[in-house]
Amino acid sequence: MKNTGVIARGIMTPIFRQGDDIVTMICDSLIESSKNEGFEIEDGDIVGVTEAVVGRAQGNYASLDQIAKDVRTKFGGGTLGAVFPILSRNRFANVLEGISRGCDKLIIQFSYPSDEVGNSFVDLSKCDEKGVNPYTDNLTEKQFRDIFGMETIHKFTGIDYIEFYKKIAGNCEIVFSNDPTYILNYTKNVLCCDIHTRYRTKSLLDKAGAEKCLCLDDILSESVDGSGSSEYGLLGSNKATADSVKLFPRDTNIFVKELQDEIRKRTGSTVEVMVYGDGCFKDPAGGIWELADPVVSPAFTEGLAGTPNEIKIKYIADNDYADLSGQALSESIRQRIKNKQKNLVGDMSSEGTTPRRIHDLVGSLCDLVAGSGDRGTPVVLVKNYFKNYASE
């Protein structure tokens, strides 16, 4: 029996640029790292590559003017409502500026007390204290300020996003409501700026009489002067420069297969490959749900499909084998794992092993290991992920 379980290594790579052969460069980095640090690249290993690397190499960028052009083409100018934008300098500030250039006036409707991914204007307890019900009360900016004052500084960034977004958007009006149809009091043309709730938001607006209602993945969903992403549009975009954004990568299914094939050719091992974006986890201090990308992984090889099928060791140790200890207990648990059912859903022995999708779990692990700052490890090698306590 081995003494080590899952190992995740951040792999340092060159700084990737547009047009780079990232398949070759990633392979080079993996092989060099394995030689220098004394580990093997083996069957069943997982290689995660951040979406930013793929998008940068593809040159998948868009200017704010291209965003503006598509917004104006699809909505016809005039007054536009932007419903439920997240609070982010990196994720939405540039997008907001592009949207605002594509209309004559913008009505920004914020959800409150926080945005979709947990960035907060005010604590929910403040709403209770002030007698405000965020599920039913709709507020103008003046009403919001009269109630909560200027205490709307983001806990981590130190930014007041109300003032920040007003400065970016220029000719705009701010309102607060968790009812997406509230925006129809101001305009019948609406852009849903939420991520994971966008289908419900759009459905409610369509039923309530919106004349034109689109989502962020409908903007730049086809080429606009050479830029666009057919599947995700502006969803998953990041600030690139002061006047451009990097879009979520395209053709990632092709990329993961090409990288898998190249690694097999150069090492003889069949690894699983995935492209990962934001991991799916919630910060316990700030309440931020770290998933501003539309998905954790836009593409992965077939071995990463499905969900784990695991027994909860501590449960069966305390219940089924409570009279055993030492080697006898260890061997009984190993045999139980080896002989477990192929589908443990509903079985008490799997209680507490919530079967999230494998690619979401591994993508979250990769995101935590790589980080988003200056570590320089956009590629992550995960070993032993599919092994368990009973593996030889």
Coordinates of C-alpha atoms in Angstrom, one line a residue:
M1 CA 0.0 0.0 0.0
K2 CA 1.2 3.5 -0.8
N3 CA 1.6 6.1 2.0
T4 CA 0.5 9.1 0.0
G5 CA -2.9 10.0 -1.5
V6 CA -3.7 12.9 -3.8
I7 CA -0.8 15.2 -4.7
A8 CA -1.3 18.4 -6.6
R9 CA 1.7 20.2 -8.1
G10 CA 1.7 23.7 -9.6
I11 CA 3.9 23.6 -12.7
M12 CA 5.9 26.7 -13.5
T13 CA 5.7 27.6 -17.2
P14 CA 6.9 30.4 -19.5
I15 CA 4.6 33.4 -19.9
F16 CA 2.3 32.5 -22.7
R17 CA 1.6 34.9 -25.5
Q18 CA -0.8 35.0 -28.4
G19 CA 0.1 32.5 -31.1
D20 CA 2.3 30.3 -28.8
D21 CA 2.2 26.5 -29.4
I22 CA 0.9 25.9 -25.9
V23 CA 0.5 22.1 -26.4
T24 CA 4.3 21.8 -26.9
M25 CA 5.2 24.4 -24.3
I26 CA 3.1 22.7 -21.6
C27 CA 4.5 19.3 -22.4
D28 CA 8.0 20.8 -22.2
S29 CA 7.2 22.3 -18.8
L30 CA 5.7 19.1 -17.4
I31 CA 8.6 16.9 -18.6
E32 CA 11.3 19.3 -17.4
S33 CA 9.6 19.6 -14.0
S34 CA 9.3 15.8 -13.7
K35 CA 13.0 15.3 -14.4
N36 CA 14.2 18.1 -12.2
E37 CA 12.0 17.2 -9.2
G38 CA 12.1 13.4 -9.5
F39 CA 8.5 12.3 -10.2
E40 CA 7.0 10.4 -13.1
I41 CA 4.1 11.3 -15.4
E42 CA 1.9 8.3 -15.1
D43 CA -1.4 6.8 -16.4
G44 CA -4.3 8.3 -14.6
D45 CA -2.6 11.6 -13.7
I46 CA -4.6 14.8 -14.4
V47 CA -3.2 17.9 -16.1
G48 CA -5.2 21.1 -15.5
V49 CA -4.6 24.1 -17.6
T50 CA -6.1 27.5 -16.7
E51 CA -8.5 28.9 -19.2
A52 CA -6.5 32.2 -19.3
V53 CA -3.6 30.4 -20.9
V54 CA -5.8 28.9 -23.7
G55 CA -7.6 32.2 -24.3
R56 CA -4.3 34.2 -24.4
A57 CA -2.7 31.8 -26.8
Q58 CA -5.8 32.0 -29.1
G59 CA -5.7 35.8 -29.0
N60 CA -9.3 35.6 -27.9
Y61 CA -9.7 39.3 -27.0
A62 CA -12.3 41.9 -27.6
S63 CA -12.2 45.7 -27.5
L64 CA -14.7 47.8 -25.6
D65 CA -15.7 49.3 -28.9
Q66 CA -16.5 45.9 -30.3
I67 CA -18.7 45.2 -27.3
A68 CA -20.4 48.6 -27.8
K69 CA -20.9 47.9 -31.5
D70 CA -22.7 44.6 -30.8
V71 CA -24.8 46.0 -28.0
R72 CA -26.0 48.9 -30.2
T73 CA -26.6 46.5 -33.1
K74 CA -28.7 44.2 -31.0
F75 CA -30.6 46.8 -28.9
G76 CA -30.7 49.7 -31.2
G77 CA -29.3 52.3 -28.8
G78 CA -31.7 54.3 -26.6
T79 CA -32.2 53.3 -22.9
L80 CA -30.9 49.9 -21.8
G81 CA -31.3 48.1 -18.5
A82 CA -28.4 46.1 -17.1
V83 CA -29.8 43.7 -14.5
F84 CA -27.8 42.0 -11.7
P85 CA -24.2 42.8 -12.6
I86 CA -21.6 41.3 -10.3
L87 CA -19.3 43.7 -8.4
S88 CA -15.9 43.2 -9.9
R89 CA -13.1 45.4 -11.3
N90 CA -11.7 42.5 -13.2
R91 CA -14.8 40.7 -14.3
F92 CA -17.3 43.5 -15.1
A93 CA -15.9 47.0 -15.0
N94 CA -14.6 46.9 -18.6
V95 CA -17.7 45.0 -19.8
L96 CA -19.8 47.7 -18.2
E97 CA -17.9 50.5 -20.0
G98 CA -18.4 48.6 -23.3
I99 CA -22.1 48.2 -22.7
S100 CA -22.5 51.9 -21.7
R101 CA -20.9 53.0 -25.0
G102 CA -23.5 50.9 -26.9
C103 CA -26.6 52.8 -25.5
D104 CA -27.7 56.3 -24.9
K105 CA -28.6 55.8 -21.2
L106 CA -28.0 52.8 -18.9
I107 CA -30.2 51.8 -16.0
I108 CA -28.2 49.5 -13.7
Q109 CA -30.2 47.3 -11.4
F110 CA -28.2 45.8 -8.6
S111 CA -29.3 42.9 -6.4
Y112 CA -28.8 43.6 -2.7
P113 CA -27.5 43.2 -0.1
S114 CA -25.0 41.3 -2.3
D115 CA -24.5 40.3 -5.9
E116 CA -24.9 36.8 -7.3
V117 CA -21.5 35.6 -6.2
G118 CA -21.6 37.1 -2.7
N119 CA -19.9 40.5 -3.0
S120 CA -21.8 42.5 -0.5
F121 CA -23.0 46.1 -0.4
V122 CA -24.3 45.8 3.2
D123 CA -24.7 43.0 5.6
L124 CA -28.1 41.3 5.7
S125 CA -28.3 42.1 9.4
K126 CA -28.2 45.8 8.4
C127 CA -31.3 45.3 6.3
D128 CA -33.0 43.7 9.4
E129 CA -31.8 46.6 11.5
K130 CA -33.2 49.2 9.1
G131 CA -36.5 47.3 8.5
V132 CA -35.7 46.6 4.9
N133 CA -36.8 43.4 3.2
P134 CA -34.5 42.8 0.2
Y135 CA -36.9 40.2 -1.2
T136 CA -39.8 42.7 -1.6
D137 CA -38.4 46.2 -1.3
N138 CA -37.3 48.1 -4.4
L139 CA -35.1 51.1 -3.9
T140 CA -33.8 54.1 -5.9
E141 CA -30.2 55.1 -5.3
K142 CA -31.3 58.0 -3.2
Q143 CA -33.6 55.7 -1.0
F144 CA -30.7 53.2 -0.7
R145 CA -28.3 56.0 0.4
D146 CA -30.9 57.5 2.8
I147 CA -31.2 54.1 4.5
F148 CA -27.7 52.8 4.4
G149 CA -25.6 55.9 4.0
M150 CA -22.2 55.6 2.5
E151 CA -21.3 52.4 4.3
T152 CA -21.1 50.4 1.1
I153 CA -17.4 49.7 0.8
H154 CA -16.5 46.2 -0.3
K155 CA -14.8 44.3 2.5
F156 CA -11.9 43.1 0.5
T157 CA -11.3 45.6 -2.3
G158 CA -12.1 48.8 -0.5
I159 CA -14.2 49.9 -3.5
D160 CA -17.7 51.6 -3.3
Y161 CA -19.1 49.8 -6.4
I162 CA -22.1 52.2 -6.7
E163 CA -19.8 55.2 -7.2
F164 CA -17.3 53.2 -9.2
Y165 CA -19.8 51.8 -11.7
K166 CA -21.5 55.2 -12.0
K167 CA -18.2 56.8 -13.0
I168 CA -17.6 54.1 -15.6
A169 CA -21.1 54.1 -17.1
G170 CA -21.4 57.9 -17.3
N171 CA -25.1 58.6 -18.2
C172 CA -26.7 56.0 -16.0
E173 CA -29.3 55.6 -13.2
I174 CA -28.9 53.1 -10.3
V175 CA -31.7 51.1 -8.7
F176 CA -31.8 48.2 -6.3
S177 CA -34.2 45.3 -6.5
N178 CA -34.1 41.5 -6.4
D179 CA -37.1 41.3 -8.7
P180 CA -35.6 41.3 -12.3
T181 CA -38.9 42.6 -13.7
Y182 CA -38.5 45.9 -11.7
I183 CA -36.3 47.2 -14.5
L184 CA -39.3 47.3 -16.9
N185 CA -40.5 50.4 -15.0
Y186 CA -37.5 52.1 -16.7
T187 CA -37.0 50.4 -20.0
K188 CA -38.2 47.4 -22.0
N189 CA -34.8 46.6 -23.4
V190 CA -32.8 44.5 -20.9
L191 CA -29.4 42.9 -20.7
C192 CA -29.2 40.2 -18.1
C193 CA -25.7 40.4 -16.5
D194 CA -26.0 37.6 -14.0
I195 CA -24.1 34.3 -14.6
H196 CA -25.7 31.2 -13.1
T197 CA -29.2 32.6 -12.7
R198 CA -29.4 34.2 -16.1
Y199 CA -31.9 31.7 -17.7
R200 CA -34.5 32.3 -14.9
T201 CA -33.9 36.1 -15.0
K202 CA -34.5 36.2 -18.8
S203 CA -37.5 33.9 -18.5
L204 CA -39.2 36.2 -15.9
L205 CA -38.4 39.3 -18.0
D206 CA -39.7 37.8 -21.2
K207 CA -43.0 36.8 -19.5
A208 CA -43.3 40.2 -17.9
G209 CA -43.2 42.0 -21.3
A210 CA -39.6 42.8 -22.1
E211 CA -39.3 43.8 -25.7
K212 CA -35.7 42.8 -26.2
C213 CA -34.0 40.7 -23.5
L214 CA -30.6 39.2 -23.9
C215 CA -27.8 37.7 -21.7
L216 CA -24.1 38.3 -21.6
D217 CA -23.5 35.1 -23.6
D218 CA -25.6 36.7 -26.4
I219 CA -23.1 39.6 -26.7
L220 CA -20.1 38.8 -29.0
S221 CA -21.7 35.4 -29.6
E222 CA -20.6 35.7 -33.2
S223 CA -17.7 37.5 -34.8
V224 CA -17.7 41.3 -34.4
D225 CA -14.7 42.6 -36.4
G226 CA -12.9 39.4 -35.7
S227 CA -13.7 38.9 -32.0
G228 CA -16.3 36.7 -30.4
S229 CA -17.0 33.4 -28.6
S230 CA -20.0 31.4 -29.9
E231 CA -20.6 29.5 -26.7
Y232 CA -20.0 32.0 -24.0
G233 CA -20.0 35.5 -25.5
L234 CA -19.0 37.9 -22.7
L235 CA -19.5 35.4 -20.0
G236 CA -16.2 34.4 -18.3
S237 CA -14.4 37.4 -19.7
N238 CA -11.6 39.2 -17.8
K239 CA -10.0 42.6 -18.0
A240 CA -7.0 42.5 -20.3
T241 CA -6.1 46.1 -20.8
A242 CA -7.8 49.4 -20.1
D243 CA -9.6 49.1 -23.4
S244 CA -10.1 45.3 -23.9
V245 CA -11.2 42.1 -22.3
K246 CA -10.0 38.5 -22.7
L247 CA -12.9 36.2 -23.6
F248 CA -13.5 32.7 -22.3
P249 CA -11.5 30.4 -24.6
R250 CA -13.0 28.6 -27.6
D251 CA -12.5 25.1 -29.0
T252 CA -11.3 23.8 -25.7
N253 CA -12.5 20.3 -26.5
I254 CA -10.0 20.2 -29.3
F255 CA -7.2 21.5 -27.1
V256 CA -7.6 18.9 -24.3
K257 CA -7.5 16.1 -26.7
E258 CA -4.4 17.5 -28.5
L259 CA -2.6 17.9 -25.2
Q260 CA -3.5 14.4 -24.0
D261 CA -2.2 12.9 -27.3
E262 CA 1.0 14.9 -27.1
I263 CA 1.7 13.8 -23.5
R264 CA 1.0 10.2 -24.5
K265 CA 3.4 10.5 -27.4
R266 CA 6.2 12.0 -25.4
T267 CA 5.9 10.0 -22.1
G268 CA 3.9 6.8 -23.0
S269 CA 1.4 7.6 -20.3
T270 CA -2.3 8.4 -20.8
V271 CA -3.3 11.3 -18.6
E272 CA -6.6 13.1 -18.2
V273 CA -6.6 16.8 -19.3
M274 CA -8.9 19.6 -18.4
V275 CA -9.2 23.4 -18.9
Y276 CA -10.3 25.0 -15.6
G277 CA -11.5 28.5 -14.7
D278 CA -12.8 29.6 -11.3
G279 CA -13.1 26.9 -8.7
C280 CA -16.4 26.5 -7.0
F281 CA -16.0 27.3 -3.3
K282 CA -17.3 29.9 -0.9
D283 CA -15.1 32.2 1.2
P284 CA -16.0 31.8 4.9
A285 CA -15.0 35.3 5.9
G286 CA -16.4 37.4 3.1
G287 CA -19.2 35.1 1.9
I288 CA -18.0 35.3 -1.7
W289 CA -18.8 32.4 -3.9
E290 CA -15.8 32.1 -6.1
L291 CA -17.4 31.2 -9.4
A292 CA -17.6 34.2 -11.8
D293 CA -17.0 31.9 -14.8
P294 CA -20.0 30.3 -16.4
V295 CA -18.5 26.8 -15.6
V296 CA -15.6 25.4 -13.6
S297 CA -14.3 23.5 -16.7
P298 CA -15.3 24.2 -20.3
A299 CA -13.6 21.0 -21.5
F300 CA -12.1 17.8 -20.2
T301 CA -11.2 14.4 -21.4
E302 CA -13.6 11.5 -20.9
G303 CA -12.0 10.1 -17.7
L304 CA -13.1 13.2 -15.8
A305 CA -16.8 12.8 -16.6
G306 CA -19.2 11.5 -13.9
T307 CA -19.2 11.7 -10.1
P308 CA -17.2 10.0 -7.4
N309 CA -18.5 6.8 -5.9
E310 CA -17.0 6.7 -2.4
I311 CA -17.6 5.1 1.0
K312 CA -17.3 7.4 4.1
I313 CA -14.5 5.7 6.0
K314 CA -15.2 7.3 9.4
Y315 CA -18.9 6.3 9.1
I316 CA -18.3 2.6 8.5
A317 CA -15.4 2.5 11.1
D318 CA -17.8 3.9 13.8
N319 CA -20.8 1.8 12.8
D320 CA -20.0 -1.4 10.8
Y321 CA -16.6 -2.1 12.3
A322 CA -16.9 -0.5 15.8
D323 CA -15.5 -3.7 17.4
L324 CA -12.3 -3.7 15.3
S325 CA -9.1 -1.8 15.6
G326 CA -5.6 -1.7 14.2
Q327 CA -4.7 -4.0 11.3
A328 CA -8.0 -5.8 11.4
L329 CA -9.9 -2.6 11.1
S330 CA -7.7 -1.3 8.2
E331 CA -8.0 -4.6 6.3
S332 CA -11.8 -4.8 6.8
I333 CA -12.2 -1.3 5.4
R334 CA -9.9 -2.0 2.4
Q335 CA -12.0 -5.1 1.6
R336 CA -15.2 -3.0 1.9
I337 CA -13.9 -0.4 -0.5
K338 CA -12.8 -3.1 -3.0
N339 CA -16.2 -4.7 -2.9
K340 CA -18.4 -1.6 -2.8
Q341 CA -21.4 -1.2 -5.1
K342 CA -21.0 0.5 -8.4
N343 CA -23.6 3.1 -7.4
L344 CA -23.7 4.1 -3.7
V345 CA -26.4 6.9 -4.1
G346 CA -28.8 6.6 -1.2
D347 CA -26.5 4.1 0.6
M348 CA -25.8 5.2 4.2
S349 CA -22.1 4.1 3.8
S350 CA -21.7 7.1 1.4
E351 CA -23.3 9.6 3.7
G352 CA -21.3 12.9 3.7
T353 CA -19.6 12.3 0.4
T354 CA -21.7 14.7 -1.7
P355 CA -21.1 13.5 -5.3
R356 CA -20.2 16.7 -7.0
R357 CA -19.0 16.2 -10.6
I358 CA -15.4 15.1 -10.9
H359 CA -14.3 17.9 -13.2
D360 CA -15.8 20.5 -10.8
L361 CA -13.9 19.0 -7.9
V362 CA -10.6 18.7 -9.7
G363 CA -11.1 22.1 -11.3
S364 CA -11.6 23.7 -7.9
L365 CA -8.5 21.9 -6.6
C366 CA -6.5 23.2 -9.6
D367 CA -7.7 26.8 -9.0
L368 CA -6.7 26.7 -5.4
V369 CA -3.3 25.3 -6.1
A370 CA -2.5 27.6 -9.0
G371 CA -3.9 30.8 -7.4
S372 CA -4.7 33.9 -9.5
G373 CA -1.7 36.0 -8.7
D374 CA 2.0 35.8 -9.1
R375 CA 2.8 32.1 -8.5
G376 CA 3.5 31.4 -12.1
T377 CA 1.9 27.9 -12.1
P378 CA -1.0 28.0 -14.6
V379 CA -0.7 24.3 -15.2
V380 CA -1.4 21.8 -12.3
L381 CA -0.5 18.1 -12.2
V382 CA -2.7 16.0 -10.0
K383 CA -1.6 12.5 -9.1
N384 CA -3.4 9.7 -7.3
Y385 CA -6.8 11.3 -7.6
F386 CA -8.5 8.1 -8.7
K387 CA -6.7 6.0 -6.0
N388 CA -8.1 5.2 -2.6
Y389 CA -7.3 3.5 0.7
A390 CA -7.5 0.1 -0.9
S391 CA -5.3 0.8 -3.9
E392 CA -2.2 -1.3 -4.1

